Coordinates of C-alpha atoms and ligand atoms in Angstrom, one line a residue:
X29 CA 26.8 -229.0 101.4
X30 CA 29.6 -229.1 98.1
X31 CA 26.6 -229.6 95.7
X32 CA 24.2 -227.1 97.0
X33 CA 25.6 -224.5 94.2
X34 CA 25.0 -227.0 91.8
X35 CA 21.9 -228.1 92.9
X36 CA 20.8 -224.5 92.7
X37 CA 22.6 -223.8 89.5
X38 CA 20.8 -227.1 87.7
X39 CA 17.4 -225.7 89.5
X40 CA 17.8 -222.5 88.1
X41 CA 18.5 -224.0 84.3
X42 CA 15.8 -226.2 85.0
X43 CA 13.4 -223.1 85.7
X44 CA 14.7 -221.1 82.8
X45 CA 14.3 -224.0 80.2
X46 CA 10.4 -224.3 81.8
X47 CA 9.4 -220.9 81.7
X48 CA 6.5 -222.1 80.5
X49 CA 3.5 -220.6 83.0
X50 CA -0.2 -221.9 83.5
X51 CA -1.1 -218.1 85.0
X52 CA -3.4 -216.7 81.9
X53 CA -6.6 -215.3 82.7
X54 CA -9.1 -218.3 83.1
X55 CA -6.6 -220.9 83.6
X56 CA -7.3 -223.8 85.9
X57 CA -4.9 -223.6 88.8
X58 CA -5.4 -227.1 90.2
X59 CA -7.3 -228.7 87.0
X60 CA -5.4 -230.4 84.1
X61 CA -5.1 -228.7 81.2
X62 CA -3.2 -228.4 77.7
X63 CA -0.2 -226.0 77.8
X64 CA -1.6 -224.8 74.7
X65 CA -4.6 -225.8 71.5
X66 CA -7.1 -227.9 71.9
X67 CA -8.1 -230.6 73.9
X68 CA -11.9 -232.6 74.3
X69 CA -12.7 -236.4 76.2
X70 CA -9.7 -238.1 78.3
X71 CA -8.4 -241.3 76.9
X72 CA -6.8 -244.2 78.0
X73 CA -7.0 -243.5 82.0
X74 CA -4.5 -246.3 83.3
X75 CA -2.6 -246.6 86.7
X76 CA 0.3 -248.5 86.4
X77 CA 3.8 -248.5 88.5
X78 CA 2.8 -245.7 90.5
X79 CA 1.7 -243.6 87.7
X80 CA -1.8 -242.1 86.5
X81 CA -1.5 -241.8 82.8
X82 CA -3.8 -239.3 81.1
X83 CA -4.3 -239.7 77.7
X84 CA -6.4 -237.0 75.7
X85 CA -8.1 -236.0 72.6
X86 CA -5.8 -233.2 71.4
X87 CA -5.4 -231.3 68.5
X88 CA -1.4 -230.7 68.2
X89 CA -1.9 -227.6 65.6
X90 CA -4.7 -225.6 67.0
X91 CA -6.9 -224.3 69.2
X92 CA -10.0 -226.0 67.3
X93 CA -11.2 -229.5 67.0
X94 CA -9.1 -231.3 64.3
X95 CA -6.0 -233.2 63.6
X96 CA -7.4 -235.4 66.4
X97 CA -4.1 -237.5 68.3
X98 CA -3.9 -238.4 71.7
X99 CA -2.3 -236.3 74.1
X100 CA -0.8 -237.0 77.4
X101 CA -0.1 -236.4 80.8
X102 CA 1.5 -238.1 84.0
X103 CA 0.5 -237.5 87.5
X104 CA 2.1 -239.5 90.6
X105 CA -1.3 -238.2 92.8
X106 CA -3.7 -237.4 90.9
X107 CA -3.2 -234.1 91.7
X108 CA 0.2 -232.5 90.3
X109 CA -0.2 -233.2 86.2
X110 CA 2.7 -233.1 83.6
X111 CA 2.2 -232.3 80.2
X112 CA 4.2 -235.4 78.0
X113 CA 4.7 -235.7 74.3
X114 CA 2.3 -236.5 72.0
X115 CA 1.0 -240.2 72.3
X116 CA -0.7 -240.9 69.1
X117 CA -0.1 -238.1 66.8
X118 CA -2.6 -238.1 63.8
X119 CA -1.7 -240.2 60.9
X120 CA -0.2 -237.5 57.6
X121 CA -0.8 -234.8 60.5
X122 CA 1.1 -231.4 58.7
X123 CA -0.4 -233.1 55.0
X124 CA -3.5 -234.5 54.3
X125 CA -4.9 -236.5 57.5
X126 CA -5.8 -240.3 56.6
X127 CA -6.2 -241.4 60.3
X128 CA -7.3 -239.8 63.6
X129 CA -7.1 -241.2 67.3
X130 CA -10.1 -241.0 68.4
X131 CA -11.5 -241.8 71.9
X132 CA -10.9 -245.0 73.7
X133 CA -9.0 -246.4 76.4
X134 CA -5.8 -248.4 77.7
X135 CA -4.9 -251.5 79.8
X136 CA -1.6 -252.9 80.9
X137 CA -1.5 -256.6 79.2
X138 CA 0.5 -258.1 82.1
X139 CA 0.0 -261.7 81.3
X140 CA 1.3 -260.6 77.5
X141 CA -1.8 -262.2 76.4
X142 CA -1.7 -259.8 73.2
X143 CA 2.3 -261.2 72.6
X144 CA 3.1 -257.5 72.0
X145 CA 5.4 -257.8 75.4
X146 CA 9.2 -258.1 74.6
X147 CA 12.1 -259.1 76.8
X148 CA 9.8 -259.7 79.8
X149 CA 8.6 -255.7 79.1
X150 CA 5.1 -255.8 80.2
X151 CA 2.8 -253.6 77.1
X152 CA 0.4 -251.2 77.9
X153 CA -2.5 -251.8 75.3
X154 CA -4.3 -248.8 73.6
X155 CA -7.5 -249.0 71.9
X156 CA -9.6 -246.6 69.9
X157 CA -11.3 -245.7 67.3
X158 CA -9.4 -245.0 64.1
X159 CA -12.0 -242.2 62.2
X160 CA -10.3 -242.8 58.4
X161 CA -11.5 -238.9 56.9
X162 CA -10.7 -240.5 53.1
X163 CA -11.5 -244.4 51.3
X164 CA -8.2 -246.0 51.6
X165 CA -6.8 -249.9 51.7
X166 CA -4.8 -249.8 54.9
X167 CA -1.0 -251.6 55.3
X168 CA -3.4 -254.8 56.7
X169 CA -5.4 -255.1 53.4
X170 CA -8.3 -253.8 54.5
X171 CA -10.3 -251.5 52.9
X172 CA -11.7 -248.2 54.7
X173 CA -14.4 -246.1 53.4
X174 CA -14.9 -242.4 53.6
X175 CA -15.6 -241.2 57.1
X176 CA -15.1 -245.1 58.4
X177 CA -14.9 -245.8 62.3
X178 CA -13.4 -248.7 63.4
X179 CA -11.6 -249.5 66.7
X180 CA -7.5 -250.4 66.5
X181 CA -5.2 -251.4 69.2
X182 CA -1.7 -249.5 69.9
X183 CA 0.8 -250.9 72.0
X184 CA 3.6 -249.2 74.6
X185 CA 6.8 -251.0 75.6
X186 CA 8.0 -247.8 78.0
X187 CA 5.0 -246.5 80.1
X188 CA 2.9 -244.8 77.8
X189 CA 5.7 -242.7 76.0
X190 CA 6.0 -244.2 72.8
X191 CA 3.3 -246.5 71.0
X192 CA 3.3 -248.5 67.7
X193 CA 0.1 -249.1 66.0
X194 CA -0.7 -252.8 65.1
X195 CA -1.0 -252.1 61.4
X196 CA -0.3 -255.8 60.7
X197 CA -4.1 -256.3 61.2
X198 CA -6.2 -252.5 62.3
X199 CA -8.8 -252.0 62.9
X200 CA -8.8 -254.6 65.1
X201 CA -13.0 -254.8 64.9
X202 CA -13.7 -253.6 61.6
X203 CA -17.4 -253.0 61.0
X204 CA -20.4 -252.4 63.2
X205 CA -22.2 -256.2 64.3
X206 CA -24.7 -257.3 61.8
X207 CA -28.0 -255.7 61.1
X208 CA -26.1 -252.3 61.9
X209 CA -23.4 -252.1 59.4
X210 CA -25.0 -249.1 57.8
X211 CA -23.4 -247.3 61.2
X212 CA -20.1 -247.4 59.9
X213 CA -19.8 -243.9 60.2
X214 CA -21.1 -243.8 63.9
X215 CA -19.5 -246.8 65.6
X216 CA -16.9 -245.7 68.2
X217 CA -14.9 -245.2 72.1
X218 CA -14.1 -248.5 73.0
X219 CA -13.7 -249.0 76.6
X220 CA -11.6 -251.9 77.1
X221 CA -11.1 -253.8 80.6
X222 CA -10.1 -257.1 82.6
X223 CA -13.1 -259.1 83.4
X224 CA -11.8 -260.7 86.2
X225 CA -14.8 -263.6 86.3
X226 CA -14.9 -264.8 82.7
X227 CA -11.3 -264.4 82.5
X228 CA -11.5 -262.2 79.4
X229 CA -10.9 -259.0 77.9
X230 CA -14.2 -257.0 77.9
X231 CA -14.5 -253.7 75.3
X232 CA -18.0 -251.8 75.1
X233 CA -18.2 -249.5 72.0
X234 CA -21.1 -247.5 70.9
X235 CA -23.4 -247.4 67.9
X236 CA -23.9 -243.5 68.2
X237 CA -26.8 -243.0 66.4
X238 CA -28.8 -245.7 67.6
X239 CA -28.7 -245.6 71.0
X240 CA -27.4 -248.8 71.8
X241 CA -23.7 -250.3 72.6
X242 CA -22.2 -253.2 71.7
X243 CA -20.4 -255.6 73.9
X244 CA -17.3 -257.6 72.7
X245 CA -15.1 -260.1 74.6
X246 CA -11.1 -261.3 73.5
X247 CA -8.5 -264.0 75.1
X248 CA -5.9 -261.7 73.3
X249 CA -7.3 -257.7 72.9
X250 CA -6.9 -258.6 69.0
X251 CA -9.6 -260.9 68.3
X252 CA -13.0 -259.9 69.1
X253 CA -16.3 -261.6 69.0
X254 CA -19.8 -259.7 69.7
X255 CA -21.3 -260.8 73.2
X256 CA -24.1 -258.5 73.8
X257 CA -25.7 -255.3 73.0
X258 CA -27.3 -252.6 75.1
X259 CA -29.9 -249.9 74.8
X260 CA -31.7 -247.8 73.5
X261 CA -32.8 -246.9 76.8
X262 CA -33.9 -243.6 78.6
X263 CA -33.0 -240.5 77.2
X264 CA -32.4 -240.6 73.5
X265 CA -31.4 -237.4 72.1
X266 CA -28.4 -236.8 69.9
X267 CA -26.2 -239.5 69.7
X268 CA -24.5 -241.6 72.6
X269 CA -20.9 -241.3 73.1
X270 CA -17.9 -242.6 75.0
X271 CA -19.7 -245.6 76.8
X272 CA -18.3 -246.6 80.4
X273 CA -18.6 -250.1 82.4
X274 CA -17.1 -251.0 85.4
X275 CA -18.1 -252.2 88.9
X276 CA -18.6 -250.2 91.7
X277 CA -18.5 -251.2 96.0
X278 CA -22.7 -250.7 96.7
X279 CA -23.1 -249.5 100.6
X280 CA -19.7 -249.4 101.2
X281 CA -18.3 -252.9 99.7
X282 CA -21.0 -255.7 101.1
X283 CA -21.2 -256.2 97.7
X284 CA -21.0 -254.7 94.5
X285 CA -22.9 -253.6 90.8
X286 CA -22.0 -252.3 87.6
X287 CA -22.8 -249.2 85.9
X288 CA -22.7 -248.4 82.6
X289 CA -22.0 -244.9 81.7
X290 CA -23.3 -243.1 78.3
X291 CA -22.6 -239.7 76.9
X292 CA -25.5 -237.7 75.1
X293 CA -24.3 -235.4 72.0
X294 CA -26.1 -232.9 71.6
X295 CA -26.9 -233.4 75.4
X296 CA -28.5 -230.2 76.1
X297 CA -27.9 -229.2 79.8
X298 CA -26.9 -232.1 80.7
X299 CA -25.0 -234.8 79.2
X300 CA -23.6 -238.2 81.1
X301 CA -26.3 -240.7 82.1
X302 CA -26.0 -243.7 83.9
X303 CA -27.4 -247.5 84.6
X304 CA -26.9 -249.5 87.3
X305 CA -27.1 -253.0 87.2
X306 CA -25.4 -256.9 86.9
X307 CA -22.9 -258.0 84.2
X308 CA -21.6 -261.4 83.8
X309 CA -19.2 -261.1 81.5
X310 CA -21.3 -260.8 78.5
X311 CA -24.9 -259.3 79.2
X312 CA -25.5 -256.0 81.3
X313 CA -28.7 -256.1 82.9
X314 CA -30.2 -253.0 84.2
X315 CA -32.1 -252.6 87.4
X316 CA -35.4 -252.0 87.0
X317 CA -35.0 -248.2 88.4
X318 CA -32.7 -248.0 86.3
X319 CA -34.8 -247.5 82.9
X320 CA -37.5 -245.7 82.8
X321 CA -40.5 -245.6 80.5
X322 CA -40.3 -243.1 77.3
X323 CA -38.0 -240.6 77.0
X324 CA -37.5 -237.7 79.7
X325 CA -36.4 -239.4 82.9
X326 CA -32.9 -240.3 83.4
X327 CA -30.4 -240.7 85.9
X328 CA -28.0 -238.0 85.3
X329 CA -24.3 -238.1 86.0
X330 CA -24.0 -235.1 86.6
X331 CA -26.6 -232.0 86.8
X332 CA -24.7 -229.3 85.7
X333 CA -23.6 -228.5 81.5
X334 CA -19.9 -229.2 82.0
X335 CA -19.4 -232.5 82.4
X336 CA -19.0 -235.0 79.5
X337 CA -17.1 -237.7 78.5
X338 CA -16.0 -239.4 81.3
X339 CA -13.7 -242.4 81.9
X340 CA -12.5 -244.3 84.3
X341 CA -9.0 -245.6 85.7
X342 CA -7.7 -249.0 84.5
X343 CA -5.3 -250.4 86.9
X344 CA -7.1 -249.5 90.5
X345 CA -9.5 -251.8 92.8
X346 CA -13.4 -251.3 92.3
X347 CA -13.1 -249.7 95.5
X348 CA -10.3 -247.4 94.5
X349 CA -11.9 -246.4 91.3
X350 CA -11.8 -243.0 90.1
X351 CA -13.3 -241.0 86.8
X352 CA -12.1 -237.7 85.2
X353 CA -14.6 -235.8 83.0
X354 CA -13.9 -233.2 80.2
X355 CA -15.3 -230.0 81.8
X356 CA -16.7 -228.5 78.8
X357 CA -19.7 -228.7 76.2
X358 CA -20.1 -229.6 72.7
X359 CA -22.7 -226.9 72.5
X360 CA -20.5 -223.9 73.3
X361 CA -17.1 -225.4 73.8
X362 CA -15.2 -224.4 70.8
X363 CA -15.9 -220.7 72.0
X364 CA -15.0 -220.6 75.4
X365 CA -12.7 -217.3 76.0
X366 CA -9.6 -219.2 76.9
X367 CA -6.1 -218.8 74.9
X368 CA -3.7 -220.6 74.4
X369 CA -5.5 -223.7 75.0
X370 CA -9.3 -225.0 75.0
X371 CA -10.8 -227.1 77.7
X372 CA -9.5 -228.4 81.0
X373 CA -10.5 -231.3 82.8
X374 CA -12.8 -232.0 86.1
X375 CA -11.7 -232.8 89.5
X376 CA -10.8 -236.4 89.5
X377 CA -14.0 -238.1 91.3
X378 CA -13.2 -241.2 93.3
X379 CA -17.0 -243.0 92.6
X380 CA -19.2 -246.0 95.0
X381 CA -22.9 -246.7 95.2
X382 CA -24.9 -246.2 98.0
X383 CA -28.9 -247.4 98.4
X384 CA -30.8 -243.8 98.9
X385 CA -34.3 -243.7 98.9
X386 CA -34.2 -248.2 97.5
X387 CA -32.3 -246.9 94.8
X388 CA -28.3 -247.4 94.4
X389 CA -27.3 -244.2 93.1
X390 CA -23.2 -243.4 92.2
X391 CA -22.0 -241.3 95.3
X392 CA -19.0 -239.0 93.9
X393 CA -16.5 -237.6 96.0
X394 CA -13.7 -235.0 94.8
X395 CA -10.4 -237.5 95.2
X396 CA -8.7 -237.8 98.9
X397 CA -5.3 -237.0 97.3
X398 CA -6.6 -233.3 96.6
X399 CA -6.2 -232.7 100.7
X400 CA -2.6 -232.5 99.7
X401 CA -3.3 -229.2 98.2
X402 CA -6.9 -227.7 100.2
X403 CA -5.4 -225.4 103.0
X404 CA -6.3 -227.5 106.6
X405 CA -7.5 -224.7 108.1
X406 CA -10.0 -222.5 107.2
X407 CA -9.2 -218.8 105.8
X408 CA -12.8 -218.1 106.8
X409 CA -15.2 -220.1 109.3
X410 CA -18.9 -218.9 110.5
X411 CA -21.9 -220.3 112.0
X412 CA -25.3 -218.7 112.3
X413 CA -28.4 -219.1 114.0
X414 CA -30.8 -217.8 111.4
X415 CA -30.0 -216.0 108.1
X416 CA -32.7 -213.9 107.7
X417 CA -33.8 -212.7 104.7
X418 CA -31.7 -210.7 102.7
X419 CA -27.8 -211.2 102.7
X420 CA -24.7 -211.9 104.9
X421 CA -21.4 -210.6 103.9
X422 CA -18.6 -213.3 103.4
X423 CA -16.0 -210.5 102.5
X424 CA -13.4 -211.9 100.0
X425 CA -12.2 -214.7 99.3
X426 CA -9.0 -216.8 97.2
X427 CA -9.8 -217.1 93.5
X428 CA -9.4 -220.5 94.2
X429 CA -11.3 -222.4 97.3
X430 CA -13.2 -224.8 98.2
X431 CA -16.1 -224.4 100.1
X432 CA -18.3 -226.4 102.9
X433 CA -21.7 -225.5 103.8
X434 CA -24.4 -226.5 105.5
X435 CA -27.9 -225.3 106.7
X436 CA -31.0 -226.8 108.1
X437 CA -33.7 -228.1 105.6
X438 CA -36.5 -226.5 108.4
X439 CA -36.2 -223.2 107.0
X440 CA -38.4 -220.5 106.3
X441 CA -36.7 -219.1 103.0
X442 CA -37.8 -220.4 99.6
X443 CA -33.7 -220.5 98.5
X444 CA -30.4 -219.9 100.0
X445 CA -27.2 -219.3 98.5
X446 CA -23.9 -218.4 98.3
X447 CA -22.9 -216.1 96.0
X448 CA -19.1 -216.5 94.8
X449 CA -16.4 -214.6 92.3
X450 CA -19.0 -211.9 92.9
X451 CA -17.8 -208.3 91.9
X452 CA -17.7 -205.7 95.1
X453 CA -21.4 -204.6 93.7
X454 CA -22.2 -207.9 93.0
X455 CA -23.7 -207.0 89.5
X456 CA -21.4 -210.0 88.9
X457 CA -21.8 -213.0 90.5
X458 CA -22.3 -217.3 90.6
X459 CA -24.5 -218.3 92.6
X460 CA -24.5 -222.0 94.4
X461 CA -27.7 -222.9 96.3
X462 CA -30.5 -224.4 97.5
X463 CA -34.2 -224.7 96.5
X464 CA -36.1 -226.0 99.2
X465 CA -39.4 -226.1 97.8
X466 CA -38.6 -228.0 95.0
X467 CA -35.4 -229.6 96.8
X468 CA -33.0 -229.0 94.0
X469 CA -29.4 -227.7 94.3
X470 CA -28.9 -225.3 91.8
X471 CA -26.0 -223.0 89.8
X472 CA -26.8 -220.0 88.4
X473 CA -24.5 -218.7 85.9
X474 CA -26.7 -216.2 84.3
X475 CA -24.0 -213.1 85.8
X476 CA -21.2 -214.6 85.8
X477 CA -19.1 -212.7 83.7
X478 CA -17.9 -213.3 80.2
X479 CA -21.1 -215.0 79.0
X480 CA -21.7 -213.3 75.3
X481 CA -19.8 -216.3 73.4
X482 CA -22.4 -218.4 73.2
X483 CA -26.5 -217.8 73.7
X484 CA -27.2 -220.7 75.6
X485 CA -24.3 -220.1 78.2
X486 CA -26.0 -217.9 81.0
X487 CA -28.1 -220.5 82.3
X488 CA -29.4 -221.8 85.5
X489 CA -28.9 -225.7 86.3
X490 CA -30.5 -227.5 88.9
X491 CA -30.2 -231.5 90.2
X492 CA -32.8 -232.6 93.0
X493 CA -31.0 -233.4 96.7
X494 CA -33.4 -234.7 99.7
X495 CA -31.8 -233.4 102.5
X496 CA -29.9 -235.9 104.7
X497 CA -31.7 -238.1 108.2
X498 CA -30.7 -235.0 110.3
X499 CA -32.5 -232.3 108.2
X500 CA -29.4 -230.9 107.2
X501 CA -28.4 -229.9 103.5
X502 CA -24.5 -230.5 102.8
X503 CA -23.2 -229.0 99.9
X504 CA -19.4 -229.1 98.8
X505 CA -18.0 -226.1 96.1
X506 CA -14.9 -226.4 94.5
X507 CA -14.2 -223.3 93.1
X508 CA -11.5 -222.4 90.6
X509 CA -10.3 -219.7 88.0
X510 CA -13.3 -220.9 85.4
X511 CA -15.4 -223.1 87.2
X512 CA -17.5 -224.5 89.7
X513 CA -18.0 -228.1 91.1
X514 CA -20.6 -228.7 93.2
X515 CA -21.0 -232.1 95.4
X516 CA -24.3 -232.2 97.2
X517 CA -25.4 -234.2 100.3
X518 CA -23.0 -237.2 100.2
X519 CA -21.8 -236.8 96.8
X520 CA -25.5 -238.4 95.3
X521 CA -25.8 -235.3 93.4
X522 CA -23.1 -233.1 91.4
X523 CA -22.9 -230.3 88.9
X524 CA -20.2 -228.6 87.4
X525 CA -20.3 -225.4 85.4
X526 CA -17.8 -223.8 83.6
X527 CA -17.5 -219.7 84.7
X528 CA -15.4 -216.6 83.5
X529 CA -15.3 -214.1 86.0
X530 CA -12.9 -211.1 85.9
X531 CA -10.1 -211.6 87.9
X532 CA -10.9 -209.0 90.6
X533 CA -14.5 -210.5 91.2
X534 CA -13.4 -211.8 94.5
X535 CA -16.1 -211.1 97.0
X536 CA -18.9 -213.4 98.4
X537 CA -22.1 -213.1 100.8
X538 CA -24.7 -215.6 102.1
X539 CA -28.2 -214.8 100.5
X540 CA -31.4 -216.1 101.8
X541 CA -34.4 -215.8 99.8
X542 CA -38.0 -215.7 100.7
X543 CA -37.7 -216.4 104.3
X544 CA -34.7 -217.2 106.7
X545 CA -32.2 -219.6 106.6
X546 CA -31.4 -221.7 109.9
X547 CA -28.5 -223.3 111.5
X548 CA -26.0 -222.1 108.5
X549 CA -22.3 -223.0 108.9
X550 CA -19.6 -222.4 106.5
X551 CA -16.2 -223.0 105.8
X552 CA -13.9 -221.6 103.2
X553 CA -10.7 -223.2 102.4
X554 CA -7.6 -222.0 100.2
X555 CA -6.5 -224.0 97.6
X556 CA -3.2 -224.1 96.0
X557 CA -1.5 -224.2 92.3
X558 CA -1.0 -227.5 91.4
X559 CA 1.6 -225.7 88.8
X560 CA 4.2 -224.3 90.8
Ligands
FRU14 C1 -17.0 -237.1 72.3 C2 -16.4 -237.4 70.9 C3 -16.2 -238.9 70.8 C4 -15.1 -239.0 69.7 C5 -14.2 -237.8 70.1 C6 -13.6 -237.1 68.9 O1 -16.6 -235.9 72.8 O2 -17.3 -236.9 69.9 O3 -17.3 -239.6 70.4 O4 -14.3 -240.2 69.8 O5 -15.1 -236.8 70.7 O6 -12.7 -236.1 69.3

């Protein structure tokens, strides 16, 4: 009873000191993002001690690409974010640059197999690519040319606060493997893990502009020595980024695959494709649906043009494991009409692979822990018979929800949709759906308010979805102050879109096309800040 004054008192000083608010126009209210500049791919995702550690690309002194450092962020849930200090703040940063952090990743070295540990402090290991703008010879003797990639190691002996680079020897793997050291320039994103067969440390980097990535295994995350290569495989635009491998539960853990993850840049529409397959330690081999014959098919990640980039968790079971996507686009990201900051990042997706159709496909499901902040009950809940054609009102709604809805695949209409952040007239509007004669989910972004920074932007996105044994088509919406996340059927299928309503475009309705809609039910759920 005493110390309630001063427990109020040091609350109060505590609020002044942060009166830092995420309540712009556009802001996220329960995705991460920067307080302020810019921010691209995450980094480094690694669970340790009861912490998720966020690392980022992040440029400290603007709200465009450059200076590249690593950011960072803790969360205890995945859930509630805090913004930390600079991780790896770009080498000469304020003068002329010599160094940037680019992507990569980060384990915790428990067995101190690196010998970075120090009075029994366990390090967390970092590695990434070190992108050297300028020739230099570095403190280890080595000499970097201009516009060099190479991939370094960092270590932390405090959680994640404070890391020293291991200049005694970076870049830890040099050059691109031999015939390929013309790539120099394009050789980067190591994804480091603990392969638990072999007993090794396993890092898959890419060779961007050849399609392929290159395998590496270590006893000590300093020494590496080249163990395989994959690719070129499937679709083959642009260059491939920020590679992912890990090992997944198949049909709810009777036993499991891997996948290996690749970005696309320039992707067009869509970005993140994905393999399943075996690894033993040093070779991934695809399944044969996998890879397809030339160059159009793929299987996509994701559907929609806002997710790129992702990585997943160190430090969690394969059944636990979770990935976090930068929910933006290279093609119109540096425009979006946010400010102070540039880019936020996707729901965290908690990811398994189910057999659909004799395929395994990745099944992606919004993380459990976001119950904690999705209202249990229902602001709104309706069931219908029939929609017929034409529209249904929904009235409106939070600015940010989450929506469940369902509707029978036997129905008469061509599409049906919801139509959400909709103006009263809805002139302005996003609508989620369904195509039922091509069987495609679909966003359609075209009116959905700010869309004159970039040409490409007011677009319609579709990814295909058979509806489920019962006839039914399940779709899942997150909704949120600038985007939309959809998870279709049982999570086989997702798109995400960036959106920029006005803030008063609140209103939503059912809309069935070309026929009626049967057996319709829909929930909407309030969600709340994840910032207060
Ligand atoms: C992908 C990417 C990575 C690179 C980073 C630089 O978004 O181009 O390949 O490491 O961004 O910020």
């Amino acid at each position: 009873m005493i110390s309630l004054p001063i427990a109020l008192g040091v609350g109060l000083l505590a609020t002044i000191a942060n009166a830092f608010t995420y309540d712009q126009p556009y802001r996220g209210q329960y995705h991460f993002s920067p307080k302020e500049h810019w921010m691209n791919d995450p980094n480094g995702l690694l669970y340790y001690d009861g912490t998720y550690h966020l690392f980022f690309q992040y440029n400290p002194g603007g709200i465009q690409w450059g200076n590249m450092s690593w950011g960072h962020a803790t969360s205890k849930d995945l859930t509630h974010w805090e913004e930390q200090s600079i991780a790896l703040l770009a080498r000469g940063y304020g003068g002329n640059v010599t160094e940037m952090y680019f992507s990569g990743s980060a384990v915790v070295d428990v067995d101190n197999t690196s010998g970075f540990g120090k009075d029994g402090k366990v390090p967390m290991v970092a590695m990434y690519t070190s992108n050297y703008p300028i020739a230099q010879t570095l403190p280890s003797g080595k000499y970097i040319q201009e516009n060099q990639q190479a991939q370094s190691i960092a270590y932390s002996l405090d959680h994640g606060m404070t890391w020293t680079t291991y200049d005694a020897a970076n870049p830890v793997i040099y050059q691109p493997p031999a015939p390929y050291q013309d790539q120099y320039q394009n050789f980067r994103d190591p994804f480091v893990f603990w392969h638990e067969e072999s007993q090794k440390w396993v890092v898959v980097t890419t060779l961007a502009a050849l399609h392929k990535l290159a395998i590496y295994t270590s006893d000590n995350l300093k020494d590496w020595k080249l163990a395989s290569e994959f690719g070129p495989y499937n679709a083959q635009g642009g260059v491939w980024e920020c590679p992912g491998l890990f090992q997944l539960p198949l049909d709810g853990g009777k036993s499991t695959k891997w996948v290996i993850t690749s970005g696309i840049n320039p992707g067009g529409p869509r970005a993140l494709l994905y393999f399943v397959g075996e690894f033993d330690g040093i070779t991934f081999t695809p399944d044969d649906y996998s890879v397809y014959p030339g160059n159009a098919t793929a299987n996509w990640m994701d559907w929609g043009p806002d997710y790129y980039a992702s990585a997943g968790y160190n430090g969690l079971a394969a059944d636990d494991y979770v990935q976090i996507g930068w929910m933006n686009n290279w093609q119109y990201g540096t425009n979006i009409p946010t400010s102070p900051w540039r880019s936020s990042m996707s729901i965290p997706r908690h990811l398994s692979l189910k057999t659909i159709g004799a395929k395994a496909l990745l099944i992606q499901q919004p993380q459990e822990a976001w119950s904690s902040i999705v209202k249990k009950h229902p602001a709104y809940s309706h069931s219908y018979n029939s929609i017929p054609q034409g529209s249904v009102k929904v009235g409106t709604t939070g600015e940010t929800i989450k929506l469940d809805l369902s509707f029978s695949a036997a129905s008469t209409a061509s599409k049906f949709a919801i139509a959400v952040r909709a103006s009263a007239d809805f002139t302005e509007q996003t609508l989620v759906g369904y195509d039922f004669v091509n069987k495609e989910v679909f966003i359609d972004r075209t009116k959905s308010g700010d869309v004159s920074f970039d040409t490409t932007f007011a677009s319609v996105y579709r990814g295909p979805l058979t509806p489920n044994n019962n006839g039914m088509v399940k779709l899942t919406v997150f909704v949120d102050r600038s985007s939309v996340e959809v998870f279709g059927g049982q999570g086989e299928t997702t798109l995400t879109a960036q959106i920029f309503p006005s803030s008063d475009a609140l209103h939503a309705r059912l809309v069935s096309t070309g026929g009626a809609t049967k057996r319709v039910d829909l929930k909407v759920y309030n969600v709340a800040s994840t910032w207060i």
